[in-house]
PDB file of C-alpha atoms in Angstrom:
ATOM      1  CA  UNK A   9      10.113  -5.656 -13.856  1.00 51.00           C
ATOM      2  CA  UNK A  10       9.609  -5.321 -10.261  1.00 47.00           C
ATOM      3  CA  UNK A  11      12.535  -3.952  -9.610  1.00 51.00           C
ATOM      4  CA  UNK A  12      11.626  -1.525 -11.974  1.00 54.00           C
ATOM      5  CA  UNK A  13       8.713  -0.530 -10.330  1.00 58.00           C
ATOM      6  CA  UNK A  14      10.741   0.069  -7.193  1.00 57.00           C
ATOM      7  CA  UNK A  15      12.685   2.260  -8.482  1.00 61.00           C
ATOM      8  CA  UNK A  16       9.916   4.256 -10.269  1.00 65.00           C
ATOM      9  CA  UNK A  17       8.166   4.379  -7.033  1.00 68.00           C
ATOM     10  CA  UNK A  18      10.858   5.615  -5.182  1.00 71.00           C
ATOM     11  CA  UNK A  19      11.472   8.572  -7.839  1.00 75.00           C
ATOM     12  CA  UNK A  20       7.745   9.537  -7.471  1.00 78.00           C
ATOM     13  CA  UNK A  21       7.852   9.728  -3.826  1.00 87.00           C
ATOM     14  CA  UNK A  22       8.757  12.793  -1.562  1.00 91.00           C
ATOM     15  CA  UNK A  23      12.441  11.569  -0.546  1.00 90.00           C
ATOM     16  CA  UNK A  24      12.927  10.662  -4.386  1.00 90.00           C
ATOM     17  CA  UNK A  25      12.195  13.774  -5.771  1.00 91.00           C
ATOM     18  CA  UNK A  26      13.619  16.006  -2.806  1.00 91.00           C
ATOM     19  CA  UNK A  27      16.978  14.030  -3.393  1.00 92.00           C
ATOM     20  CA  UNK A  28      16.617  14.511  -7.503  1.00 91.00           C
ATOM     21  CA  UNK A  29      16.066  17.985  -6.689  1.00 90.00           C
ATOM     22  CA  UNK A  30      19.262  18.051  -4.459  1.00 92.00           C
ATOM     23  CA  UNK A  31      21.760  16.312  -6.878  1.00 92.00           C
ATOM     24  CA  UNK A  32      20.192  18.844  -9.308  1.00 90.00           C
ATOM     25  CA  UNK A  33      21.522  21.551  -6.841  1.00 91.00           C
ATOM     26  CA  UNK A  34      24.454  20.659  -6.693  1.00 89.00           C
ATOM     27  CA  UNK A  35      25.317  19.605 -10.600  1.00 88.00           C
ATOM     28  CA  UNK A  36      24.384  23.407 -11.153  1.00 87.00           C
ATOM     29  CA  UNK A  37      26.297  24.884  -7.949  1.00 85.00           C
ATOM     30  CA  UNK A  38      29.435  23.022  -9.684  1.00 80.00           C
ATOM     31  CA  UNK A  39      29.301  25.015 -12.627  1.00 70.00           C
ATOM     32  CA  UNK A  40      30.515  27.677 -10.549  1.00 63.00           C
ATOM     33  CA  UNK A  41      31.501  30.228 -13.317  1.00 62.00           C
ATOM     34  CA  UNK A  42      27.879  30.947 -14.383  1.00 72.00           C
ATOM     35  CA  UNK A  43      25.724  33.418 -11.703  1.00 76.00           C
ATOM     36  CA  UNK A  44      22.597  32.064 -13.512  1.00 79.00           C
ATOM     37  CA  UNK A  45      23.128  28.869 -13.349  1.00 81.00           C
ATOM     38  CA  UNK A  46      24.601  29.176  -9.499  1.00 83.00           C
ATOM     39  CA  UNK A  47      20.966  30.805  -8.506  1.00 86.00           C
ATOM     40  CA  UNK A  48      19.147  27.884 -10.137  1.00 88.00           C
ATOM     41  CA  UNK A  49      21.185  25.359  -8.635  1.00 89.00           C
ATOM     42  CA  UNK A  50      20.172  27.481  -5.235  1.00 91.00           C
ATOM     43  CA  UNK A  51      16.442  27.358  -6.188  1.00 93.00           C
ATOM     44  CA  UNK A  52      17.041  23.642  -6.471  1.00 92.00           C
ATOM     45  CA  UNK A  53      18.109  23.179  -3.540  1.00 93.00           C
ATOM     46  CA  UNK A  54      15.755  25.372  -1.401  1.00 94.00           C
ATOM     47  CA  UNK A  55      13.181  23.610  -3.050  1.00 95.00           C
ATOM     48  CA  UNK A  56      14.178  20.074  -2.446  1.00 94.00           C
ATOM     49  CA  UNK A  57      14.390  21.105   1.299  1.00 95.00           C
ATOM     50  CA  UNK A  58      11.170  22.673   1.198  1.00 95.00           C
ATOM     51  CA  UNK A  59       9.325  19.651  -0.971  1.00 96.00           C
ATOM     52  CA  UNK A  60      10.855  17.534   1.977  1.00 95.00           C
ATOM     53  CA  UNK A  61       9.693  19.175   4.719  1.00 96.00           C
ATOM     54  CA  UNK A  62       6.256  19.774   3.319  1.00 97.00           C
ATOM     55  CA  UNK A  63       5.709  15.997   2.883  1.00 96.00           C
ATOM     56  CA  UNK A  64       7.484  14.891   6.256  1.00 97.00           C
ATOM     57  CA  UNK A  65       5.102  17.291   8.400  1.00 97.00           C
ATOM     58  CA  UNK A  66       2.390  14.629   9.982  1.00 97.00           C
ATOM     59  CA  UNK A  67      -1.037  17.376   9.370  1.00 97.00           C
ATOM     60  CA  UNK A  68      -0.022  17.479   5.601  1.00 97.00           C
ATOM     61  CA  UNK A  69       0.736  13.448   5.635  1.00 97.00           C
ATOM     62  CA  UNK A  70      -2.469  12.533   7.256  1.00 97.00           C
ATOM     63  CA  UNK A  71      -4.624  14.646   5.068  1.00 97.00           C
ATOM     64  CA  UNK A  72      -3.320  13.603   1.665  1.00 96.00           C
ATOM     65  CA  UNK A  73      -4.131  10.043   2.994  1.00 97.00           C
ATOM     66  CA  UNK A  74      -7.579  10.538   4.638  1.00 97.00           C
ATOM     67  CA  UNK A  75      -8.341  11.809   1.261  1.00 96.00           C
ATOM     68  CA  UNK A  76      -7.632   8.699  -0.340  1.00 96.00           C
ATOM     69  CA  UNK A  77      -9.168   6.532   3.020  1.00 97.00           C
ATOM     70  CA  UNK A  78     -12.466   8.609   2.531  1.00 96.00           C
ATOM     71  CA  UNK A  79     -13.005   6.988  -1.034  1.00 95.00           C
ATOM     72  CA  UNK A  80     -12.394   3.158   0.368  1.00 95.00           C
ATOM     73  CA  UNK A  81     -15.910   2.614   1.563  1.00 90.00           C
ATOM     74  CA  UNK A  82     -17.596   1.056   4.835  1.00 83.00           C
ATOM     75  CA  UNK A  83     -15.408  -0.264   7.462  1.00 80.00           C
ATOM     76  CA  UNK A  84     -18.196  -2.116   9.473  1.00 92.00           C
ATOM     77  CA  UNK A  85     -18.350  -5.606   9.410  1.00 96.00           C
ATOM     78  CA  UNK A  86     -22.594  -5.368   9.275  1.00 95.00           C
ATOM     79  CA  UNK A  87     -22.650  -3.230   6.137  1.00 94.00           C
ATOM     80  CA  UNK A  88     -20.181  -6.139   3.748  1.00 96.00           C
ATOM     81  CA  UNK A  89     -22.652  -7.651   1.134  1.00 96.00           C
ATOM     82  CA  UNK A  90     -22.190 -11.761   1.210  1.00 97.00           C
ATOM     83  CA  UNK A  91     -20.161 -13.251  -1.586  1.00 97.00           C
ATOM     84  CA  UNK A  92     -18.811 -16.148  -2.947  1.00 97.00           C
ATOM     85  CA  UNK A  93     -15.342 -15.646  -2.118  1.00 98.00           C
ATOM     86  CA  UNK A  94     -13.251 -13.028   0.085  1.00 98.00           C
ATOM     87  CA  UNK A  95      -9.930 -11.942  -1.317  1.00 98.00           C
ATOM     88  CA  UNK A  96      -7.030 -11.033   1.401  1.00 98.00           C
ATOM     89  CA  UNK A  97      -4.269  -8.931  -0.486  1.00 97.00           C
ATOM     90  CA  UNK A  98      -1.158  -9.927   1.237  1.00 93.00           C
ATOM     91  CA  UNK A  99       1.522  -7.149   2.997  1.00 90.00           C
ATOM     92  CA  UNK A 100       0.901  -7.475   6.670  1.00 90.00           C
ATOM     93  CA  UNK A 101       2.449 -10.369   7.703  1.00 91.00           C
ATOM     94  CA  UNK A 102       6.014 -11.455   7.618  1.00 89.00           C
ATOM     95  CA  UNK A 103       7.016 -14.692   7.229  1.00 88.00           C
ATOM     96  CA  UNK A 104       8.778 -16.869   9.931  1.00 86.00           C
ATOM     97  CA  UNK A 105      12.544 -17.570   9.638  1.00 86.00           C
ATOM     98  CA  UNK A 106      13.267 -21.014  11.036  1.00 82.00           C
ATOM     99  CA  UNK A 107      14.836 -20.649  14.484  1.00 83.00           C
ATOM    100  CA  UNK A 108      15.412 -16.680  14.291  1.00 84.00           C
ATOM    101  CA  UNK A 109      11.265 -16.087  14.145  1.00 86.00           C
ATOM    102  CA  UNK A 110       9.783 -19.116  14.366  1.00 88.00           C
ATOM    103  CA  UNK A 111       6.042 -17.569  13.524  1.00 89.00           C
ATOM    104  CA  UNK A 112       5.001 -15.034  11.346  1.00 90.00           C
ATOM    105  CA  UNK A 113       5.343 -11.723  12.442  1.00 91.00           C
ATOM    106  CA  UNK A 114       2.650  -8.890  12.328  1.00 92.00           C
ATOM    107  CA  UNK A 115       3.564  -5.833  10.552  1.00 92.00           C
ATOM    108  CA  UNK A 116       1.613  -2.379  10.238  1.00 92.00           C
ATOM    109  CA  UNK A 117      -1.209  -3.290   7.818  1.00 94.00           C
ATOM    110  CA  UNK A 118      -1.773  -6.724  10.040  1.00 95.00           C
ATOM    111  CA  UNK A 119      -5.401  -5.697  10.379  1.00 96.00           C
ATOM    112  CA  UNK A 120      -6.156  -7.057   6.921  1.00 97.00           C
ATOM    113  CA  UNK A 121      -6.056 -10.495   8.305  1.00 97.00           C
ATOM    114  CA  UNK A 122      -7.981 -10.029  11.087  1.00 96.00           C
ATOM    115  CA  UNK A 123     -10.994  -8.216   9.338  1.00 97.00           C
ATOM    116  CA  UNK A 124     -10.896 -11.135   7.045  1.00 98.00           C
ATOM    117  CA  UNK A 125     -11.825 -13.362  10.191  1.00 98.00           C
ATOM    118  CA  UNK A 126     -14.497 -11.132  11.139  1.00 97.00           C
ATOM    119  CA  UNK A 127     -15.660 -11.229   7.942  1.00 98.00           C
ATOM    120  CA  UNK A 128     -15.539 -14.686   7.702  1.00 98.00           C
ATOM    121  CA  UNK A 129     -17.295 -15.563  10.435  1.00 98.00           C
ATOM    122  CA  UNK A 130     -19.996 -13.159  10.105  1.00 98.00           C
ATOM    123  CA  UNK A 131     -20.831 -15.458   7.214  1.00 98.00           C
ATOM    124  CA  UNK A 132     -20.157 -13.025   4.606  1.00 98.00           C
ATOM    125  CA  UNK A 133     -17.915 -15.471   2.268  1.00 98.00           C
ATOM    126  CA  UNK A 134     -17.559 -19.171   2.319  1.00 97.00           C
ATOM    127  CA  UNK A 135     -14.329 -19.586   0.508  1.00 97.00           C
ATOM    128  CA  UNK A 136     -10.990 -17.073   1.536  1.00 98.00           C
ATOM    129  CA  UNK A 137      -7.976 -16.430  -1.048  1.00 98.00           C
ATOM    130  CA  UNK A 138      -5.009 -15.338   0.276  1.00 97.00           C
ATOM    131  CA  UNK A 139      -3.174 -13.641  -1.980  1.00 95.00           C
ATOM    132  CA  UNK A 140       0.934 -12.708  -1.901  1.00 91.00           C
ATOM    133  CA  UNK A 141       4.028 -14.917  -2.891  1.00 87.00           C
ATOM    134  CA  UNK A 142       7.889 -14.843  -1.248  1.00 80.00           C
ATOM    135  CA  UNK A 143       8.606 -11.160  -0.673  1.00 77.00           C
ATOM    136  CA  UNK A 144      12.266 -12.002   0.695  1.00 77.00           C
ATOM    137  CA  UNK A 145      14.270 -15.508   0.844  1.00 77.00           C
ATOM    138  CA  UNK A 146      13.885 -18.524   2.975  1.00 78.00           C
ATOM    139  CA  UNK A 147      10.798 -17.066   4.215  1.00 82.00           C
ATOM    140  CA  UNK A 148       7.629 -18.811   3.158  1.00 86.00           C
ATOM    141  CA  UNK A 149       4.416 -16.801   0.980  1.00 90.00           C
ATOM    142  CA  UNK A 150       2.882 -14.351   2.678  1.00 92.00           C
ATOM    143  CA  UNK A 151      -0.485 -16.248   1.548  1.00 93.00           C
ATOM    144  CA  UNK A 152       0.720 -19.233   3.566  1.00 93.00           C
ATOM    145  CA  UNK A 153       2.227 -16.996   6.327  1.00 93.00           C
ATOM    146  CA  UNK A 154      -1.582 -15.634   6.820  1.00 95.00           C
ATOM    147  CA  UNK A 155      -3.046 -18.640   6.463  1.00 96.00           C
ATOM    148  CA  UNK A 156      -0.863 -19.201  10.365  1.00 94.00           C
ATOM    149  CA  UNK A 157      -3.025 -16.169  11.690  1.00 94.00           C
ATOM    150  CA  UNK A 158      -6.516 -16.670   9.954  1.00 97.00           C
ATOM    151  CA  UNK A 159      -5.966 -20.197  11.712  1.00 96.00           C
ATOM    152  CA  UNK A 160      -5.231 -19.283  15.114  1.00 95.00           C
ATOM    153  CA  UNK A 161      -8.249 -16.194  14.731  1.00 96.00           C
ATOM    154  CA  UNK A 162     -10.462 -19.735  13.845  1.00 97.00           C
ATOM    155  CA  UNK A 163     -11.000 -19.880  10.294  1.00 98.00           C
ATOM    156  CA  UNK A 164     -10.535 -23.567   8.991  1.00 97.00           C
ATOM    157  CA  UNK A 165      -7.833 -24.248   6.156  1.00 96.00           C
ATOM    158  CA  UNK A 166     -10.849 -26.318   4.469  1.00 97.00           C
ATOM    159  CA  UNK A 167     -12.153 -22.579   3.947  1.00 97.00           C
ATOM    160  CA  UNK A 168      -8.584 -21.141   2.487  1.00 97.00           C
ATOM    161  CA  UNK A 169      -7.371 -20.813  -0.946  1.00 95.00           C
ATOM    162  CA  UNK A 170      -3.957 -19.956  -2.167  1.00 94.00           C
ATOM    163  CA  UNK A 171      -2.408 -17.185  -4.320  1.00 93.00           C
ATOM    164  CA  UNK A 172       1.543 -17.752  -3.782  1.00 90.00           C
ATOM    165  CA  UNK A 173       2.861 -16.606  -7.104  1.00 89.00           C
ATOM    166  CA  UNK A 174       1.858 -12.356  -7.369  1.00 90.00           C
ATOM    167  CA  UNK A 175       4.354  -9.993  -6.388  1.00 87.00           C
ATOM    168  CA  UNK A 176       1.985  -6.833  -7.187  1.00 90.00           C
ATOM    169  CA  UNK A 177      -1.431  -5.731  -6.822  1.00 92.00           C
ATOM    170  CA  UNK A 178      -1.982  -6.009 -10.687  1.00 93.00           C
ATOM    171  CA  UNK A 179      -0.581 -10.017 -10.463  1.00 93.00           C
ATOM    172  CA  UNK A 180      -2.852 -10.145  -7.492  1.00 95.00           C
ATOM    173  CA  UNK A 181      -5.743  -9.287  -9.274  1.00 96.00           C
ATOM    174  CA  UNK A 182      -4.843 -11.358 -12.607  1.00 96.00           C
ATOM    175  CA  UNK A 183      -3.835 -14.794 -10.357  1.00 95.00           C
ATOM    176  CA  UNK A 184      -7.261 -14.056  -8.480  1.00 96.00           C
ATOM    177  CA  UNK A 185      -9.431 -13.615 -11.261  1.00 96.00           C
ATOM    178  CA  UNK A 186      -7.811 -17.071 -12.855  1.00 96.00           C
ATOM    179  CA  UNK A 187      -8.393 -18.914 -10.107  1.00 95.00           C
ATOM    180  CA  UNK A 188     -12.049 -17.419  -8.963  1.00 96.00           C
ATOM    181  CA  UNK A 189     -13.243 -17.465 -12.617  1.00 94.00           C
ATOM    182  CA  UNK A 190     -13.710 -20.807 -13.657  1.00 93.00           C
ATOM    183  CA  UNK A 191     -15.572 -21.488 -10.299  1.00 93.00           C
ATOM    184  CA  UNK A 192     -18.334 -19.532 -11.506  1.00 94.00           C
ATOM    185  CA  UNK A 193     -16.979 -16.511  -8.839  1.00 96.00           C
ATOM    186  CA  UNK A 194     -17.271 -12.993 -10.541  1.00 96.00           C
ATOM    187  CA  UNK A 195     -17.724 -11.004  -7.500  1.00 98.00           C
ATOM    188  CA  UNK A 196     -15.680 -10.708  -4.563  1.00 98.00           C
ATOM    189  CA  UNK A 197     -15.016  -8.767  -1.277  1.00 98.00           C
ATOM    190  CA  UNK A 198     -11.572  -7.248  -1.321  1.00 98.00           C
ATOM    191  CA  UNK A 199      -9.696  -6.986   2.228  1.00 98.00           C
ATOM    192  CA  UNK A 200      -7.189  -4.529   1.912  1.00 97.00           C
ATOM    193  CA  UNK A 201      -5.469  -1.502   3.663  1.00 97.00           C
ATOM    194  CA  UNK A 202      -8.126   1.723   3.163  1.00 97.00           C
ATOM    195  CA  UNK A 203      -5.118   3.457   1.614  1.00 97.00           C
ATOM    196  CA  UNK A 204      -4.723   0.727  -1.254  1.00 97.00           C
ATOM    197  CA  UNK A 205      -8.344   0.384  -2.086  1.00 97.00           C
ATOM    198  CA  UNK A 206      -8.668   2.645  -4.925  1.00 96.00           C
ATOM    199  CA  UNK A 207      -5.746   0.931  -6.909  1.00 96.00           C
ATOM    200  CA  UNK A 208      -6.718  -2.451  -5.757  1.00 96.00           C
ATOM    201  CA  UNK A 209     -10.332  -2.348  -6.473  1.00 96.00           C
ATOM    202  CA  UNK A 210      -9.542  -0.675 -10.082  1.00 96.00           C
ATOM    203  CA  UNK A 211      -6.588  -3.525 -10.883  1.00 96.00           C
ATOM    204  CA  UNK A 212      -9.520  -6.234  -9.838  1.00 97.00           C
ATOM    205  CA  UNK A 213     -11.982  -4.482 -11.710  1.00 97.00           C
ATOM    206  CA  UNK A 214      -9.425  -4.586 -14.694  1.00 96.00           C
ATOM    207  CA  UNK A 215      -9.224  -8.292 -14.323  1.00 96.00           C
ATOM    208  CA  UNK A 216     -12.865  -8.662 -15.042  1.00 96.00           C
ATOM    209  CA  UNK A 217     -13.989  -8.991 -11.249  1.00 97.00           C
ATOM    210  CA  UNK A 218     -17.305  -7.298  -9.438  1.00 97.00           C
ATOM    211  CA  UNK A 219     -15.663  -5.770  -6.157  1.00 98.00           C
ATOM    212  CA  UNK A 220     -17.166  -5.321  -2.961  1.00 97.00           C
ATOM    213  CA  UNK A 221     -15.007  -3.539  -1.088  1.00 97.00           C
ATOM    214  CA  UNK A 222     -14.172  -4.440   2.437  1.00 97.00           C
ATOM    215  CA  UNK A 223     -11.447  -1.470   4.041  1.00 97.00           C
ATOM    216  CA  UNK A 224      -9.379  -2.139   7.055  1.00 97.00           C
ATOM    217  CA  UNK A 225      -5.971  -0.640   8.848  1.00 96.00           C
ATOM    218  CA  UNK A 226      -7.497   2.989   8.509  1.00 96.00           C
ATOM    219  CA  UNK A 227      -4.335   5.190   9.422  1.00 96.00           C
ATOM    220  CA  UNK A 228      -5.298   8.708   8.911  1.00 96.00           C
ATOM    221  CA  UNK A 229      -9.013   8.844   8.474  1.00 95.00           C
ATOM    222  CA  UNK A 230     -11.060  10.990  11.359  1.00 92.00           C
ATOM    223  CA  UNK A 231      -7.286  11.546  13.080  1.00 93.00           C
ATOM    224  CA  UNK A 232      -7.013  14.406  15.308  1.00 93.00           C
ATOM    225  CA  UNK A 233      -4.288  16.813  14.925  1.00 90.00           C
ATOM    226  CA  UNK A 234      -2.138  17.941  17.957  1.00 91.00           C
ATOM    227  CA  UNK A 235       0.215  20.090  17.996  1.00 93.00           C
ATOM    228  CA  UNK A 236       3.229  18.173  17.590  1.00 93.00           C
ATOM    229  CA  UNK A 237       1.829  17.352  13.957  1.00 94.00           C
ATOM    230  CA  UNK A 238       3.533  20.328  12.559  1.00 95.00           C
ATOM    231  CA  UNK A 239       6.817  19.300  13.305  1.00 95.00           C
ATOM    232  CA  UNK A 240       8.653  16.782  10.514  1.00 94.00           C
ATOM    233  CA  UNK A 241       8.547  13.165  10.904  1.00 95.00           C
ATOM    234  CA  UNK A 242      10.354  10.364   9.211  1.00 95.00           C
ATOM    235  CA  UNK A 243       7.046   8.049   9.679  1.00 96.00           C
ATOM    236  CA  UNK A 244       5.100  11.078   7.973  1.00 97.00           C
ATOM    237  CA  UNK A 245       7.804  11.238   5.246  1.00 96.00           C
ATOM    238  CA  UNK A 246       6.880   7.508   5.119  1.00 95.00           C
ATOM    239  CA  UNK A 247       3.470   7.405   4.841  1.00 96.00           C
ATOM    240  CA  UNK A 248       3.009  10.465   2.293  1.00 96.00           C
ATOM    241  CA  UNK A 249       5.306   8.335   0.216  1.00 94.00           C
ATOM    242  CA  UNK A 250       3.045   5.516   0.244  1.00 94.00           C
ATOM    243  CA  UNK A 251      -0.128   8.174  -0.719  1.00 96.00           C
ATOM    244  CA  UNK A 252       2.056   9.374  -4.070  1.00 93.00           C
ATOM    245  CA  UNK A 253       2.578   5.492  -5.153  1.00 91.00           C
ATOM    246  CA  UNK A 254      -1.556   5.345  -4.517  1.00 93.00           C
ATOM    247  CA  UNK A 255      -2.476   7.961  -6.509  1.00 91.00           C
ATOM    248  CA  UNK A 256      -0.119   7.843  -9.162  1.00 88.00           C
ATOM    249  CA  UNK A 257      -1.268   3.812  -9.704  1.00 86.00           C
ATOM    250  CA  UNK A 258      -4.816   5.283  -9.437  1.00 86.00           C
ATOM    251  CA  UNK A 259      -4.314   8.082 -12.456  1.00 85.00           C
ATOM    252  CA  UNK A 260      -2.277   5.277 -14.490  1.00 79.00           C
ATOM    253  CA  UNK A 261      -5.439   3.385 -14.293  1.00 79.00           C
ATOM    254  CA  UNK A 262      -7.910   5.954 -15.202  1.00 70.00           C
ATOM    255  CA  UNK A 263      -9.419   6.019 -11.769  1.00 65.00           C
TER     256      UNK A 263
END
């Protein structure tokens, strides 16, 4: 199933469609015989190049995710309501890999974990779950890989809770809701990437949780544009990709 998903994701995104639409090309170019079907397979392919390029240009990238970043709500530490119990979805640390990387490692959307401390001790909730399970092997959870950093930014393991099993936002939001439930815990501030809080505060809200959301690792949000943002880019490419899985989870939801 989540290798499923994968691939669905990837066939939504820019790079999948451009290279559908390029295989597409060429099928019909290899008809040969047929003018029609020779200046469709042409079409195709101009527009595969053109779909590409539209989506790997940084101004277009940023703004289709600011969109998205505008709707996650309050960054500020100040303006987080208390609660009962924080909820850390996992993705921005790696896990260590014995003598190779002997700590975790801190990837892009690292800042989750770190606004979780601030949140924590600003005294907004007592309790933390981390929530992520093995994302590759011989590496350990990402809950218990960010349970290493929330301990080294000062927040006690007396204070953290574990998630190790979900996979996916949905699972995160199911496994959550089971364990925060029966405590008597029905809301809870989510700590996620700005750009994931849409789908992740609807996929909490489907598991029967009150969500106070709590944004972090803004990327494209109140960005200036240079110059150099009209030329293509493999990390724009990248990142619009990441917008179409967003929004696409978002209208399967109904949100």
């Amino acid at each position: 199933m989540w290798l499923l998903r994968g691939a669905v994701t990837t066939l939504i995104s820019p790079l999948g469609t451009a290279l559908v639409l390029g295989l597409l090309s060429l099928w019909l170019l290899g008809l040969g015989q047929r003018r029609r079907w020779r200046r469709v397979g042409a079409a195709a392919g101009v527009l595969a190049l053109g779909w590409l390029w539209l989506w790997s240009t940084p101004v277009v990238s940023h703004a289709l995710r600011a969109q998205l970043e505008a709707q996650a709500g309050t960054a500020a530490v100040e303006a987080v309501p208390a609660a009962a119990a924080m909820v850390v979805l996992g993705g921005g640390v790696g896990g260590a890999r014995g003598t190779a990387r002997p700590y975790p490692d801190l990837l892009p959307a690292a800042d989750r974990v770190w606004h979780a401390a601030r949140l924590y001790h600003a005294g907004k909730a007592p309790r933390v779950l981390l929530s992520g399970g093995i994302t590759r092997p011989n590496e350990p959870s990402e809950s218990h890989s960010m349970q290493v950093f929330l301990r080294a930014l000062g927040v006690p393991d007396a204070a953290i809770v574990h998630e190790d099993a979900s996979m996916t936002s949905g699972a995160n939001a199911q496994r959550a809701a089971a364990l925060l439930r029966p405590q008597g815990v029905d809301t809870v501030i989510l700590v996620t990437s700005a750009l994931h809080m849409r789908r992740a505060r609807a996929e909490f809200e489907r598991a029967g949780l009150k969500v106070i959301p709590a944004p972090t690792d803004f990327e494209s949000l109140g960005r200036s544009a240079e110059a150099r943002d009209w030329l293509p880019d493999a990390d724009a490419l990248e990142g619009s990709g990441r917008a179409f899985k967003e929004w696409v989870g978002s209208w399967v939801l109904g949100r």
